[in-house]
Coordinates of C-alpha atoms in Angstrom, one line a residue:
Chain A
M1 CA -3.4 -40.1 21.0
P2 CA -3.5 -36.7 22.9
Q3 CA -3.4 -33.5 21.0
L4 CA 0.1 -31.9 21.3
A5 CA 1.4 -28.4 20.8
Y6 CA 4.8 -26.8 20.6
V7 CA 5.8 -23.8 22.9
N8 CA 9.3 -22.4 22.8
G9 CA 11.1 -25.7 22.1
H10 CA 8.9 -28.0 24.1
I11 CA 6.2 -30.3 22.9
V12 CA 3.4 -30.2 25.4
H13 CA -0.2 -31.3 25.8
H14 CA -2.4 -29.0 23.9
A15 CA -4.3 -28.0 27.0
A16 CA -1.1 -27.0 28.6
A17 CA 0.1 -24.8 25.7
M18 CA 0.2 -21.4 27.4
L19 CA 1.8 -18.0 26.9
H20 CA 2.4 -15.4 29.5
V21 CA -0.3 -12.7 29.6
E22 CA 2.5 -10.2 28.8
D23 CA 3.3 -12.0 25.5
R24 CA 3.4 -9.1 23.0
G25 CA 1.3 -11.1 20.6
T26 CA -1.4 -11.1 23.3
Q27 CA -1.2 -7.5 24.3
F28 CA -0.3 -5.8 21.0
A29 CA -0.9 -8.2 18.1
D30 CA 2.9 -7.9 17.8
A31 CA 3.2 -11.3 16.2
V32 CA 3.1 -13.0 12.9
Y33 CA 1.8 -16.4 11.9
E34 CA 1.5 -19.0 9.2
V35 CA -0.9 -21.8 8.6
C36 CA 0.4 -24.8 6.5
A37 CA -1.5 -27.7 5.0
V38 CA -0.2 -31.1 5.8
L39 CA -1.4 -34.0 3.5
N40 CA -0.2 -37.5 3.7
G41 CA 2.1 -36.3 6.5
R42 CA 3.9 -33.9 4.2
I43 CA 3.8 -30.1 4.5
L44 CA 2.6 -28.4 1.4
D45 CA 4.7 -25.5 0.2
W46 CA 6.8 -25.4 3.3
Q47 CA 9.6 -23.3 1.8
P48 CA 7.3 -20.5 0.5
H49 CA 5.6 -20.4 3.9
L50 CA 9.0 -20.1 5.6
V51 CA 10.2 -17.4 3.3
R52 CA 7.0 -15.4 4.0
L53 CA 7.3 -15.9 7.7
R54 CA 10.9 -14.6 7.7
R55 CA 10.0 -11.7 5.5
N56 CA 7.2 -10.8 7.9
L57 CA 9.4 -11.0 11.0
A58 CA 11.9 -8.8 9.2
E59 CA 9.2 -6.2 8.4
L60 CA 8.4 -6.0 12.1
G61 CA 12.0 -6.1 13.2
I62 CA 11.5 -9.3 15.2
V63 CA 14.8 -11.1 15.5
W64 CA 14.5 -14.9 15.6
S65 CA 17.6 -16.9 15.7
M66 CA 16.4 -20.4 14.7
A67 CA 17.7 -21.6 11.4
D68 CA 15.4 -23.2 8.7
G69 CA 16.7 -26.7 9.2
P70 CA 16.1 -27.1 12.9
F71 CA 12.8 -25.2 12.7
G72 CA 11.5 -27.5 9.9
L73 CA 12.5 -30.5 12.1
Q74 CA 10.6 -29.1 15.0
A75 CA 7.5 -28.6 12.9
R76 CA 7.7 -32.1 11.4
R77 CA 8.3 -33.6 14.9
L78 CA 5.1 -31.9 16.2
I79 CA 3.1 -33.2 13.2
A80 CA 4.4 -36.7 13.6
A81 CA 3.7 -36.6 17.4
N82 CA 0.1 -35.7 16.7
G83 CA -0.2 -38.6 14.3
H84 CA -2.6 -37.1 11.7
A85 CA -1.8 -37.7 8.1
D86 CA -4.0 -34.8 7.1
C87 CA -3.9 -31.8 9.2
I88 CA -3.0 -28.1 9.4
I89 CA -0.1 -26.7 11.4
Y90 CA -0.4 -23.2 12.9
I91 CA 2.8 -21.3 13.6
Q92 CA 2.9 -18.1 15.6
I93 CA 5.9 -16.0 16.5
S94 CA 5.6 -13.0 18.7
R95 CA 8.2 -10.4 19.7
G96 CA 8.3 -12.1 23.1
T97 CA 7.2 -11.5 26.7
A98 CA 8.0 -8.2 28.2
R99 CA 6.7 -5.6 30.6
R100 CA 3.9 -3.8 28.8
D101 CA 5.2 -0.8 26.8
H102 CA 4.3 0.0 23.2
A103 CA 7.9 0.4 22.0
F104 CA 10.0 -2.7 21.4
P105 CA 11.5 -4.4 24.5
D106 CA 15.3 -4.5 24.7
A107 CA 15.9 -8.2 24.9
A108 CA 12.9 -10.5 24.8
P109 CA 13.4 -13.7 22.8
P110 CA 10.4 -14.4 20.5
N111 CA 7.7 -16.7 21.7
V112 CA 7.2 -19.5 19.2
V113 CA 4.1 -21.6 19.2
M114 CA 2.8 -24.3 17.0
T115 CA -0.5 -26.2 17.1
V116 CA -1.8 -29.0 14.9
R117 CA -5.3 -30.2 14.1
R118 CA -6.9 -32.7 11.8
F119 CA -8.2 -31.3 8.6
D120 CA -10.7 -32.8 6.1
F121 CA -9.1 -31.9 2.7
A122 CA -11.5 -34.2 0.9
Q123 CA -14.3 -31.7 1.8
R124 CA -12.4 -29.1 -0.2
V125 CA -12.4 -31.4 -3.2
R126 CA -16.1 -32.0 -2.9
Q127 CA -16.7 -28.2 -2.6
L128 CA -15.1 -27.8 -6.1
D129 CA -18.4 -29.3 -7.4
T130 CA -20.8 -27.3 -5.2
G131 CA -18.9 -24.0 -4.8
I132 CA -19.4 -21.6 -1.9
K133 CA -21.1 -18.2 -1.4
V134 CA -19.5 -14.9 -0.3
V135 CA -20.9 -11.7 1.0
T136 CA -19.1 -8.3 0.9
Q137 CA -18.1 -6.2 3.8
P138 CA -16.1 -2.9 4.1
D139 CA -12.3 -3.5 4.5
T140 CA -11.6 -2.0 7.9
R141 CA -8.2 -3.5 8.3
W142 CA -5.0 -1.7 8.9
G143 CA -2.6 -0.4 6.3
R144 CA -0.1 -3.3 6.2
V145 CA -2.3 -6.4 5.6
D146 CA 0.6 -7.7 3.5
I147 CA 2.2 -8.7 6.8
K148 CA 0.5 -11.8 8.2
T149 CA 0.0 -10.5 11.8
T150 CA -2.3 -11.7 14.5
G151 CA -4.1 -8.3 14.3
L152 CA -7.1 -10.0 12.7
L153 CA -10.1 -8.4 14.4
G154 CA -11.3 -6.7 11.2
N155 CA -11.1 -10.1 9.4
V156 CA -12.9 -11.8 12.3
L157 CA -15.8 -9.3 12.3
A158 CA -16.2 -9.7 8.5
K159 CA -16.0 -13.5 8.7
Q160 CA -18.7 -13.5 11.4
V161 CA -21.0 -11.4 9.1
A162 CA -20.4 -14.0 6.4
R163 CA -21.1 -16.9 8.8
E164 CA -24.3 -15.3 10.0
A165 CA -25.4 -14.8 6.4
G166 CA -24.8 -18.5 5.6
A167 CA -21.8 -17.6 3.5
F168 CA -18.3 -19.2 3.5
E169 CA -16.4 -15.9 3.2
A170 CA -16.6 -12.1 3.2
W171 CA -14.9 -10.2 0.4
L172 CA -13.5 -7.0 1.7
L173 CA -14.4 -3.8 -0.2
D174 CA -12.3 -0.6 -0.2
G175 CA -14.8 1.7 -1.8
E176 CA -15.8 -0.3 -4.9
T177 CA -12.6 -2.3 -5.1
V178 CA -12.5 -5.9 -4.0
R179 CA -9.3 -6.4 -2.1
E180 CA -9.5 -10.0 -0.9
G181 CA -11.5 -12.2 1.4
S182 CA -11.2 -12.2 5.2
S183 CA -8.8 -15.2 5.1
T184 CA -8.6 -15.9 1.3
N185 CA -7.5 -14.2 -1.9
A186 CA -10.3 -13.3 -4.4
W187 CA -10.4 -14.0 -8.1
I188 CA -12.7 -13.5 -11.0
V189 CA -12.8 -14.8 -14.6
K190 CA -13.9 -12.8 -17.5
G191 CA -13.6 -13.5 -21.2
G192 CA -11.2 -16.4 -20.5
R193 CA -8.8 -14.3 -18.3
I194 CA -8.4 -14.7 -14.6
I195 CA -8.1 -11.5 -12.6
T196 CA -6.8 -11.0 -9.1
H197 CA -5.7 -8.0 -7.0
P198 CA -1.9 -7.3 -7.3
T199 CA 0.3 -7.7 -4.3
G200 CA 1.3 -4.6 -2.3
T201 CA 0.1 -3.4 1.0
H202 CA -3.7 -4.1 0.4
I203 CA -3.7 -7.9 0.3
L204 CA -1.9 -10.8 1.9
P205 CA 0.3 -12.5 -0.7
G206 CA -1.2 -15.9 -0.5
I207 CA 0.9 -19.0 -1.1
A208 CA -2.0 -20.7 -2.9
R209 CA -2.4 -17.5 -4.9
D210 CA 1.2 -17.8 -6.1
S211 CA 0.7 -21.5 -7.0
I212 CA -2.4 -20.7 -9.0
L213 CA -0.7 -17.9 -10.8
R214 CA 2.2 -20.2 -11.7
L215 CA -0.2 -23.0 -12.8
A216 CA -2.3 -20.7 -14.8
G217 CA 0.8 -19.5 -16.6
E218 CA 1.9 -23.0 -17.3
A219 CA -1.5 -23.8 -18.7
Q220 CA -1.5 -20.7 -20.8
I221 CA -4.5 -19.2 -19.1
L222 CA -4.2 -15.4 -19.3
V223 CA -3.8 -13.6 -16.0
E224 CA -4.4 -10.0 -15.0
E225 CA -3.1 -8.9 -11.7
R226 CA -5.1 -5.7 -11.1
P227 CA -7.7 -4.4 -8.7
F228 CA -11.3 -5.3 -9.8
T229 CA -14.6 -3.8 -8.6
L230 CA -17.6 -5.5 -7.1
A231 CA -19.6 -4.6 -10.2
E232 CA -17.0 -6.5 -12.3
A233 CA -17.2 -9.4 -10.0
L234 CA -21.0 -9.5 -10.2
A235 CA -20.7 -9.4 -14.1
A236 CA -17.9 -12.0 -14.2
D237 CA -18.2 -15.3 -15.9
E238 CA -16.7 -17.1 -12.9
A239 CA -15.2 -16.4 -9.5
F240 CA -13.2 -18.3 -7.0
L241 CA -11.1 -17.9 -3.9
S242 CA -7.9 -19.4 -2.7
S243 CA -6.0 -20.0 0.5
T244 CA -3.9 -22.6 2.2
T245 CA -6.9 -24.3 3.9
S246 CA -9.5 -23.5 1.2
L247 CA -7.1 -24.4 -1.7
L248 CA -9.3 -23.2 -4.6
L249 CA -13.1 -22.9 -4.1
P250 CA -15.6 -21.7 -6.8
V251 CA -17.6 -18.7 -5.7
V252 CA -21.1 -19.2 -7.0
A253 CA -22.8 -16.3 -5.4
I254 CA -21.8 -12.8 -4.2
D255 CA -24.2 -11.0 -1.8
G256 CA -27.0 -13.4 -2.9
E257 CA -26.4 -12.7 -6.7
K258 CA -25.4 -15.6 -8.9
V259 CA -22.0 -15.5 -10.5
G260 CA -22.4 -16.6 -14.1
D261 CA -24.9 -19.4 -14.2
G262 CA -24.5 -20.0 -10.4
R263 CA -22.4 -23.1 -10.9
P264 CA -18.6 -23.6 -10.8
G265 CA -17.2 -22.5 -14.2
P266 CA -14.8 -24.3 -16.5
I267 CA -11.7 -22.2 -15.9
T268 CA -12.2 -22.4 -12.2
R269 CA -12.6 -26.2 -12.4
R270 CA -9.5 -26.5 -14.5
L271 CA -7.4 -24.4 -12.1
G272 CA -8.8 -26.4 -9.2
E273 CA -7.7 -29.7 -10.9
L274 CA -4.3 -28.2 -11.6
L275 CA -3.9 -27.1 -8.0
W276 CA -4.9 -30.6 -6.7
A277 CA -2.5 -32.2 -9.1
E278 CA 0.2 -30.0 -7.6
V279 CA -0.9 -31.1 -4.1
A280 CA -0.6 -34.7 -5.3
R281 CA 2.8 -34.1 -6.8
Q282 CA 4.2 -32.6 -3.6
T283 CA 2.5 -34.9 -1.1
G284 CA 1.2 -38.0 -2.9
W285 CA -2.3 -37.1 -1.5
R286 CA -5.3 -38.1 -3.5
A287 CA -9.0 -37.6 -2.6
Chain B
M1 CA 6.1 -8.7 48.2
P2 CA 5.8 -10.7 44.9
Q3 CA 4.1 -9.3 41.9
L4 CA 0.6 -10.7 41.5
A5 CA -1.8 -10.9 38.6
Y6 CA -5.4 -11.9 38.1
V7 CA -6.4 -14.6 35.6
N8 CA -10.1 -15.7 35.3
G9 CA -11.0 -15.3 39.0
H10 CA -7.7 -16.3 40.5
I11 CA -4.9 -14.2 41.9
V12 CA -1.6 -15.8 40.8
H13 CA 2.1 -15.0 40.8
H14 CA 2.8 -12.7 37.9
A15 CA 5.2 -15.2 36.3
A16 CA 2.5 -17.8 36.4
A17 CA -0.2 -15.6 34.7
M18 CA -0.8 -17.5 31.5
L19 CA -3.4 -17.7 28.8
H20 CA -3.8 -20.7 26.4
V21 CA -2.2 -20.2 23.0
E22 CA -5.7 -20.4 21.5
D23 CA -6.9 -17.4 23.5
R24 CA -8.7 -15.3 20.8
G25 CA -6.9 -12.2 22.1
T26 CA -3.6 -13.9 21.3
Q27 CA -4.6 -15.3 17.9
F28 CA -6.9 -12.6 16.5
A29 CA -6.5 -9.5 18.7
D30 CA -10.1 -10.3 19.6
A31 CA -9.9 -8.6 23.0
V32 CA -10.4 -5.2 24.6
Y33 CA -8.4 -3.7 27.4
E34 CA -8.3 -0.7 29.8
V35 CA -5.4 0.8 31.7
C36 CA -6.4 2.7 34.9
A37 CA -4.2 4.9 37.1
V38 CA -4.1 4.1 40.8
L39 CA -2.9 6.8 43.1
N40 CA -2.9 6.6 46.9
G41 CA -4.4 3.1 46.4
R42 CA -7.5 4.6 44.7
I43 CA -8.5 4.0 41.1
L44 CA -8.8 7.2 39.1
D45 CA -12.0 7.4 37.0
W46 CA -12.9 3.8 37.6
Q47 CA -16.5 4.3 36.5
P48 CA -15.7 5.9 33.1
H49 CA -13.2 3.1 32.4
L50 CA -15.8 0.5 33.2
V51 CA -18.4 2.2 31.0
R52 CA -15.9 2.3 28.1
L53 CA -14.9 -1.3 28.7
R54 CA -18.5 -2.5 28.6
R55 CA -19.2 -0.4 25.5
N56 CA -16.2 -1.9 23.7
L57 CA -17.2 -5.5 24.6
A58 CA -20.7 -4.7 23.3
E59 CA -19.3 -3.4 20.0
L60 CA -17.5 -6.7 19.5
G61 CA -20.4 -8.9 20.8
I62 CA -18.3 -10.3 23.6
V63 CA -20.7 -11.4 26.4
W64 CA -19.2 -11.0 29.8
S65 CA -21.4 -11.9 32.7
M66 CA -19.6 -10.3 35.7
A67 CA -21.4 -7.4 37.3
D68 CA -19.7 -4.1 38.0
G69 CA -19.6 -4.6 41.8
P70 CA -17.9 -7.9 41.9
F71 CA -15.5 -6.9 39.2
G72 CA -14.5 -3.7 41.0
L73 CA -13.9 -5.8 44.1
Q74 CA -11.6 -8.1 42.1
A75 CA -9.6 -5.2 40.7
R76 CA -9.3 -3.6 44.1
R77 CA -8.3 -6.9 45.7
L78 CA -5.5 -7.3 43.1
I79 CA -4.3 -3.8 43.7
A80 CA -4.2 -4.3 47.5
A81 CA -2.5 -7.7 47.1
N82 CA 0.3 -6.0 45.1
G83 CA 0.8 -3.4 47.8
H84 CA 1.7 -0.4 45.7
A85 CA 0.0 2.9 46.6
D86 CA 0.8 4.3 43.1
C87 CA 0.4 1.9 40.2
I88 CA -1.4 1.2 37.0
I89 CA -3.8 -1.7 36.5
Y90 CA -4.1 -3.3 33.1
I91 CA -7.4 -5.1 32.4
Q92 CA -7.8 -7.3 29.3
I93 CA -10.9 -9.3 28.3
S94 CA -10.8 -11.5 25.2
R95 CA -13.6 -13.5 23.5
G96 CA -12.2 -16.6 25.2
T97 CA -10.2 -19.7 24.3
A98 CA -11.5 -21.7 21.3
R99 CA -10.3 -23.8 18.4
R100 CA -8.9 -21.4 15.9
D101 CA -11.6 -20.2 13.5
H102 CA -12.1 -16.5 12.5
A103 CA -15.8 -16.5 13.2
F104 CA -17.0 -16.3 16.8
P105 CA -16.9 -19.5 18.8
D106 CA -20.2 -20.8 20.1
A107 CA -19.6 -20.9 23.8
A108 CA -16.3 -19.7 25.1
P109 CA -16.3 -17.7 28.3
P110 CA -14.2 -14.5 28.0
N111 CA -10.6 -14.6 29.4
V112 CA -10.2 -11.9 31.9
V113 CA -6.7 -10.8 32.9
M114 CA -5.4 -8.1 35.2
T115 CA -1.9 -7.0 36.0
V116 CA -0.6 -4.3 38.2
R117 CA 2.7 -2.5 38.2
R118 CA 4.2 0.4 40.2
F119 CA 4.1 3.8 38.5
D120 CA 5.9 7.0 39.2
F121 CA 3.2 9.7 38.8
A122 CA 5.5 12.3 40.3
Q123 CA 7.5 12.1 37.0
R124 CA 4.4 13.2 35.1
V125 CA 4.1 16.3 37.4
R126 CA 7.8 17.1 36.7
Q127 CA 7.2 16.7 33.0
L128 CA 4.6 19.5 33.2
D129 CA 7.6 21.8 33.5
T130 CA 9.9 20.3 30.9
G131 CA 7.3 19.1 28.3
I132 CA 7.9 16.3 25.8
K133 CA 8.6 15.9 22.1
V134 CA 6.6 14.2 19.5
V135 CA 7.2 13.1 15.9
T136 CA 4.6 12.3 13.3
Q137 CA 3.9 9.0 11.6
P138 CA 1.3 7.9 9.1
D139 CA -1.8 6.5 10.8
T140 CA -1.9 2.9 9.6
R141 CA -4.4 1.6 12.1
W142 CA -7.7 -0.1 11.3
G143 CA -11.0 1.6 10.8
R144 CA -12.4 1.2 14.4
V145 CA -9.7 2.7 16.6
D146 CA -12.5 4.0 18.8
I147 CA -12.7 0.4 20.2
K148 CA -9.9 -0.1 22.6
T149 CA -8.7 -3.5 21.3
T150 CA -5.3 -5.3 21.6
G151 CA -4.8 -4.9 17.8
L152 CA -2.1 -2.3 18.5
L153 CA 0.7 -3.1 16.1
G154 CA 0.3 0.1 14.1
N155 CA 0.5 2.0 17.4
V156 CA 3.6 -0.1 18.4
L157 CA 5.4 0.6 15.2
A158 CA 4.7 4.4 15.4
K159 CA 5.8 4.5 19.1
Q160 CA 9.0 2.7 18.2
V161 CA 9.8 5.3 15.6
A162 CA 9.2 8.0 18.3
R163 CA 11.4 6.1 20.8
E164 CA 14.2 5.8 18.2
A165 CA 13.9 9.5 17.5
G166 CA 14.2 10.4 21.1
A167 CA 10.6 11.5 21.3
F168 CA 7.9 10.6 23.8
E169 CA 5.1 10.0 21.4
A170 CA 4.2 9.7 17.7
W171 CA 1.2 11.7 16.4
L172 CA -0.6 9.8 13.7
L173 CA -1.4 11.6 10.5
D174 CA -4.2 10.7 8.1
G175 CA -3.1 12.8 5.2
E176 CA -2.6 16.2 6.8
T177 CA -4.9 15.6 9.7
V178 CA -3.5 14.8 13.1
R179 CA -5.8 12.1 14.6
E180 CA -4.1 11.4 17.9
G181 CA -1.0 9.9 19.4
S182 CA -0.1 6.2 19.4
S183 CA -1.3 5.9 23.0
T184 CA -2.5 9.5 23.8
N185 CA -4.9 12.1 22.5
A186 CA -3.5 15.1 20.8
W187 CA -4.3 18.8 21.5
I188 CA -3.3 22.2 20.3
V189 CA -4.0 25.7 21.6
K190 CA -4.4 28.7 19.3
G191 CA -5.7 32.1 20.2
G192 CA -6.8 31.0 23.6
R193 CA -8.8 28.1 22.4
I194 CA -8.0 24.4 22.8
I195 CA -8.6 22.2 19.8
T196 CA -8.8 18.4 19.8
H197 CA -10.0 15.8 17.3
P198 CA -13.7 14.9 17.8
T199 CA -14.7 11.4 18.8
G200 CA -15.9 9.0 16.2
T201 CA -14.1 6.1 14.6
H202 CA -10.8 7.9 14.1
I203 CA -9.7 8.3 17.7
L204 CA -9.9 6.5 21.0
P205 CA -12.2 8.5 23.3
G206 CA -9.8 9.0 26.1
I207 CA -10.9 9.2 29.7
A208 CA -8.3 11.9 30.4
R209 CA -9.5 13.7 27.3
D210 CA -13.1 13.7 28.7
S211 CA -11.8 15.1 32.0
I212 CA -9.8 17.9 30.3
L213 CA -12.8 18.9 28.2
R214 CA -15.0 19.1 31.3
L215 CA -12.3 21.0 33.3
A216 CA -11.8 23.4 30.4
G217 CA -15.5 24.0 30.3
E218 CA -15.7 24.7 34.0
A219 CA -12.7 27.1 33.7
Q220 CA -14.4 28.9 30.7
I221 CA -11.5 27.9 28.4
L222 CA -13.0 27.7 24.9
V223 CA -12.9 24.3 23.2
E224 CA -13.1 23.3 19.6
E225 CA -13.6 19.6 19.0
R226 CA -12.6 19.4 15.3
P227 CA -9.8 17.8 13.2
F228 CA -6.6 19.9 13.0
T229 CA -3.8 19.6 10.5
L230 CA 0.0 19.2 11.1
A231 CA 0.4 22.7 9.7
E232 CA -2.0 24.1 12.3
A233 CA -0.1 22.2 15.0
L234 CA 3.2 23.6 13.9
A235 CA 1.7 27.1 14.0
A236 CA -0.1 26.6 17.3
D237 CA 0.7 28.7 20.4
E238 CA 0.8 25.5 22.5
A239 CA 0.3 21.8 22.3
F240 CA -0.2 18.9 24.7
L241 CA -1.2 15.3 24.9
S242 CA -3.3 13.4 27.3
S243 CA -3.9 9.8 28.5
T244 CA -4.5 7.8 31.6
T245 CA -0.8 7.3 32.2
S246 CA 0.5 10.5 30.8
L247 CA -2.2 12.6 32.4
L248 CA -1.5 15.9 30.6
L249 CA 1.9 16.6 29.1
P250 CA 3.0 19.7 27.2
V251 CA 4.3 19.1 23.7
V252 CA 7.2 21.4 23.1
A253 CA 8.4 20.1 19.7
I254 CA 6.8 18.4 16.8
D255 CA 9.2 16.7 14.3
G256 CA 12.0 18.8 15.7
E257 CA 10.2 22.1 15.3
K258 CA 9.5 24.1 18.4
V259 CA 5.8 24.6 19.3
G260 CA 5.4 28.3 20.3
D261 CA 8.5 29.3 22.2
G262 CA 9.5 25.7 22.8
R263 CA 8.3 25.8 26.4
P264 CA 5.1 24.6 28.1
G265 CA 2.5 27.4 27.5
P266 CA 0.1 29.0 30.0
I267 CA -3.1 27.3 29.0
T268 CA -1.4 23.9 28.9
R269 CA 0.0 24.6 32.4
R270 CA -3.4 25.8 33.7
L271 CA -5.2 22.7 32.4
G272 CA -2.4 20.5 33.8
E273 CA -3.0 22.1 37.2
L274 CA -6.7 21.6 36.9
L275 CA -6.3 17.9 36.0
W276 CA -3.9 17.2 38.9
A277 CA -6.3 19.0 41.2
E278 CA -9.0 16.6 40.0
V279 CA -6.6 13.7 40.7
A280 CA -6.1 15.0 44.2
R281 CA -9.9 15.4 44.6
Q282 CA -10.6 11.8 43.6
T283 CA -7.6 10.1 45.3
G284 CA -6.0 12.5 47.8
W285 CA -2.7 12.1 45.9
R286 CA -0.3 15.0 45.9
A287 CA 3.1 15.3 44.3

């Protein structure tokens, strides 16, 4: 079955999924995106992703006329056409194609693109046992990282440093403060409490982050939403990260220093189990 | 004559100038660009633009194998094919097309795009007499604005505020410090000296900026390359901005406050004349 993509209402072969070079996403990073996990053919947390997408479009003043129902149908149609039970769907909406000028064009309809690719979620379940390593990098990103835009070069450069260091992720430091990872939210556990940076303009409000906060609350695990420092992270009992495609992964080393005893900790494991139970509840997926 | 563009070695109709949706410029702002002025069919300051382009590619680790000579020929061929004596050429080079992953792909050749459009340089000469207005906006951009990347959303949002306020440009403030405009460098004149922000990671090192610094030196106009504040700008005798497509334009109002007597000042005019004389020297163009 060939890989298929969606471009402005049409399902096309992936290789033929093109945007004009004057797409504003391409020339100005004037575009927002979402990545959703699809397990057992079902989109995880579709509604929160859609809410975030619309909020981000509104923040940038991008007017998009498609209603939730038809858009959901288009996304599901693309997923079905690709035929993968387990996959991720990438959704990008730019301000449209227009003659290059920084200011907003008068009347360009948004360019809407979706791509799908297979994804091995079972690997994420296995990584709950092994954990992953992170390194730290300065946070060079712009002032509105709460908006999920395609202006990701700071994230890219940090992730590349992590990759070259043999780490899974780079945690981004603003001075001594850990904001988040280059494509994940950052968490530590100390004295039985989980700690993560509050929302605002310094982090992307992750959908998995929201789920974990809710699940922790239901499990009566204490939560502090506050900035934490690298020193706190290094002295933490446990650490983990979260995102749509990482779900929840234990962080067992930061910059080559062990976190706790260097193995996934009990609260991290418990939260991971709760998150996967939520995945099973929504999608029926089991490892 | 139809509008033509260049995509990866091919000259195509502008409407058919497309990039794959997984171009890294499109998905990550993982791309650099240049805009050059073409007057009388001749590219202004081609060599400095090329040097900056290669420096920016090197900063991002984008490997591009085309040599200067062949690339210059391609650019000139596209300009000639479009048939405009006076135009601007936009050049964009991304890290290439690759399956979406923040870290660098293993072996994706860069995507090279060029577009050309007519440009009315005579308007810029006329604006030397009238001047333009600027407003101020917070500088929300990332930490490496010295690299000319397509991650321009902060610039876009500031420019849009300026446009809606009836101003030509937004000057970007980091605290009280004026860094530069959203697509131009910022200058003030006080007590016979011209003052502009030094290069480094906070401004884009403009090619027109370089020319003006050189011309000022040759004319024995004193120059201070140092940060200046909004208060200094409001108390300045004169102000102006510079860029490839603005050349040099007098700033006669900042946030609705007159600069000096609200008209283009003598040092600004003198520098403008020197810059246009340099344009004439390189290209033979005259208003």
